[in-house]
């Protein structure tokens, strides 16, 4: 769940804070980041611990239907996005390994969150449809990320953001889960926020997937046509 100044996709930690709040928390967390650096802690270690905390919060609390406390734990560890990013900036680091680790662990965290929701609906939540929707959110999120990464790997820009990116998927889901958890504190009707959010994320992810596939197909056709034209020009010389 790191944010070390690498990658175009905003991390969920940054997405959950506006620019003014980010500036405030950056000032607050800078001394803590500096303390960790002095203690020999690396940004990658913070990334690993942050992801472990998110996974634990999602897979321990969500399957029990404890959405409020699960979201609180996840949100606390999400702040590792700001801490390790701050550490990396202080150290002047921007590595390919860090970018790889960041992206890989983001997928792990996403899987844990939607997996925890799926486990709840498969068990105590007793709703097979919402279990399937949660699994679809998990799978489609992974595929949406893969389409961009694979397109870029074959030399295409994949110049489309899409309707629902990773940050939007997680913010909508976590906020809805946190509020839905207030049902156990006596707030009536609020538990329906989570199913609504999951359907929104599922539909939005499907639309985003289609957008990216269409974009990659168009860019690939244009690149192939340009390559053939270039070859034809070279042959004519």
XYZ file of C-alpha atoms in Angstrom:
237
model
C 0.000 0.000 0.000
C 2.921 2.269 -0.511
C 3.163 5.608 -2.189
C 6.742 6.437 -3.004
C 6.222 8.894 -5.808
C 5.983 6.059 -8.333
C 3.135 4.974 -10.584
C 0.298 6.895 -12.129
C -2.515 5.338 -10.120
C -3.209 7.134 -6.826
C -3.037 4.975 -3.726
C -6.116 4.543 -1.584
C -4.488 6.452 1.261
C -4.041 9.540 -0.871
C -7.455 9.138 -2.448
C -9.108 9.229 0.967
C -7.598 12.637 1.734
C -8.009 15.909 -0.118
C -4.947 17.992 -0.895
C -5.278 20.120 2.232
C -5.629 17.104 4.516
C -2.677 15.450 2.768
C -0.538 18.531 3.434
C -1.560 18.474 7.105
C -0.863 14.765 7.596
C 2.410 15.073 5.692
C 3.581 17.668 8.217
C 2.351 15.538 11.118
C 3.884 12.300 9.847
C 7.241 13.722 8.710
C 8.811 13.514 12.210
C 7.520 9.939 12.598
C 8.915 9.009 9.182
C 12.245 10.559 10.121
C 12.223 8.593 13.397
C 11.691 5.317 11.514
C 14.551 6.170 9.170
C 16.855 6.814 12.145
C 15.846 3.445 13.561
C 16.880 1.783 10.328
C 13.372 0.968 9.135
C 13.025 0.958 5.353
C 10.042 2.253 3.346
C 9.520 -1.280 2.035
C 9.163 -2.585 5.594
C 6.447 -0.017 6.267
C 4.769 -1.062 3.022
C 4.781 -4.713 4.093
C 3.482 -3.929 7.582
C 0.787 -1.649 6.195
C -0.423 -4.328 3.811
C -0.355 -6.932 6.590
C -2.530 -4.657 8.725
C -5.034 -4.110 5.925
C -5.212 -7.851 5.239
C -5.688 -8.637 8.936
C -8.385 -5.994 9.339
C -10.254 -7.246 6.284
C -9.981 -10.999 6.891
C -10.498 -10.947 10.654
C -13.305 -8.399 11.069
C -15.237 -8.442 7.791
C -16.087 -12.174 7.792
C -17.616 -11.647 11.255
C -19.755 -8.762 10.030
C -17.743 -6.253 12.076
C -17.608 -3.714 9.250
C -17.094 -0.630 11.403
C -14.104 -1.915 13.355
C -12.682 -3.653 10.320
C -12.770 -0.389 8.397
C -11.191 1.478 11.311
C -8.271 -0.984 11.364
C -7.892 -0.876 7.577
C -7.964 2.928 7.553
C -5.293 3.151 10.246
C -2.952 0.966 8.227
C -3.844 2.793 5.026
C -1.871 5.723 6.473
C 1.231 3.671 5.754
C 0.712 5.037 2.223
C 1.701 8.431 3.548
C 4.423 7.267 5.924
C 6.437 5.155 3.489
C 6.035 7.769 0.770
C 7.350 10.398 3.138
C 10.280 8.146 4.061
C 11.127 7.512 0.415
C 11.148 11.250 -0.307
C 13.411 11.948 2.661
C 15.770 9.221 1.511
C 15.595 10.343 -2.123
C 14.620 6.862 -3.254
C 12.567 5.970 -6.297
C 13.312 2.378 -7.256
C 11.863 -0.084 -9.745
C 11.759 -2.687 -6.979
C 9.754 -0.362 -4.757
C 7.289 0.318 -7.568
C 6.916 -3.417 -8.181
C 6.434 -4.177 -4.482
C 3.945 -1.332 -4.148
C 1.820 -2.500 -7.057
C 1.937 -6.169 -6.047
C 0.925 -5.552 -2.451
C -1.876 -3.257 -3.582
C -3.388 -6.270 -5.350
C -3.011 -8.345 -2.166
C -4.793 -5.692 -0.101
C -7.609 -5.364 -2.645
C -8.115 -9.121 -2.662
C -8.277 -9.242 1.128
C -10.881 -6.472 1.366
C -13.302 -7.874 -1.187
C -12.475 -11.428 -0.114
C -13.440 -10.551 3.462
C -16.754 -9.150 2.266
C -17.373 -12.251 0.157
C -16.706 -14.474 3.175
C -19.276 -12.559 5.203
C -21.982 -12.898 2.594
C -21.105 -16.579 2.096
C -21.426 -17.140 5.845
C -23.220 -15.018 8.427
C -24.472 -12.535 5.861
C -26.254 -15.381 4.055
C -26.573 -13.664 0.684
C -25.201 -15.658 -2.225
C -25.880 -12.853 -4.713
C -23.857 -10.294 -2.761
C -21.161 -12.922 -2.238
C -20.950 -13.266 -6.020
C -20.928 -9.483 -6.457
C -18.061 -9.188 -3.955
C -16.089 -11.861 -5.812
C -16.782 -10.060 -9.087
C -15.472 -6.796 -7.560
C -12.327 -8.648 -6.484
C -11.737 -10.324 -9.850
C -12.663 -7.360 -12.044
C -10.413 -5.060 -10.045
C -7.465 -7.367 -10.655
C -8.247 -7.639 -14.371
C -8.717 -3.874 -14.745
C -5.251 -3.344 -13.295
C -3.812 -6.110 -15.478
C -5.168 -4.656 -18.710
C -3.318 -1.398 -18.136
C -0.108 -3.098 -17.027
C -0.175 -5.538 -19.961
C -0.964 -2.811 -22.470
C 1.920 -0.701 -21.222
C 4.187 -3.767 -21.276
C 3.639 -4.165 -25.031
C 4.447 -0.500 -25.600
C 0.992 1.088 -25.657
C 0.116 4.229 -23.674
C -3.339 2.932 -22.569
C -4.488 6.547 -22.516
C -7.721 6.107 -20.575
C -8.498 6.428 -16.892
C -11.815 4.637 -16.874
C -14.971 5.184 -14.877
C -13.887 3.469 -11.648
C -10.171 3.197 -10.879
C -8.624 1.409 -7.901
C -8.836 4.402 -5.583
C -12.537 4.922 -6.336
C -13.281 1.210 -5.861
C -11.693 1.132 -2.442
C -12.902 4.476 -1.156
C -16.523 3.730 -2.093
C -16.333 0.229 -0.604
C -14.537 1.188 2.613
C -16.684 4.225 3.344
C -19.852 2.211 2.737
C -18.596 -0.679 4.880
C -17.660 1.652 7.713
C -21.061 3.341 7.740
C -22.861 0.004 7.323
C -21.123 -1.175 10.470
C -22.952 1.521 12.436
C -26.046 -0.663 12.154
C -24.714 -2.620 15.138
C -24.714 0.616 17.111
C -28.412 1.097 16.475
C -28.422 3.235 13.330
C -31.409 1.929 11.337
C -31.306 1.138 7.628
C -27.671 2.109 7.157
C -26.609 -1.492 6.513
C -27.991 -1.196 2.982
C -25.203 1.201 2.014
C -22.735 -1.638 1.567
C -24.778 -3.719 -0.911
C -25.493 -0.560 -2.922
C -21.791 0.326 -2.938
C -20.792 -3.168 -4.054
C -23.206 -3.046 -6.996
C -21.878 0.398 -7.945
C -18.286 -0.849 -7.800
C -19.149 -3.983 -9.776
C -20.887 -2.101 -12.577
C -18.244 0.633 -12.602
C -15.435 -1.933 -12.779
C -17.110 -3.676 -15.712
C -17.473 -0.381 -17.576
C -13.828 0.483 -16.817
C -12.676 -2.911 -18.067
C -14.548 -2.431 -21.341
C -13.110 1.089 -21.690
C -9.563 -0.180 -21.269
C -9.975 -3.151 -23.599
C -11.446 -0.917 -26.311
C -8.644 1.601 -25.830
C -5.927 -1.067 -26.036
C -7.524 -2.533 -29.184
C -7.596 0.896 -30.839
C -4.056 1.799 -29.802
C -2.764 -1.615 -30.926
C -4.395 -1.216 -34.341
C -2.907 2.268 -34.719
C 0.544 1.060 -33.655
C 0.412 -1.899 -36.065
C -0.710 0.353 -38.914
C 2.098 2.812 -38.180
C 4.637 -0.018 -38.090
C 3.444 -1.401 -41.422
C 3.538 2.055 -42.988
C 7.079 2.564 -41.689
C 8.162 -0.800 -43.113
C 6.591 0.052 -46.447
C 8.411 3.369 -46.539
C 11.743 1.724 -45.734
C 11.178 -0.929 -48.417
C 10.452 1.731 -51.028
C 13.767 3.496 -50.425
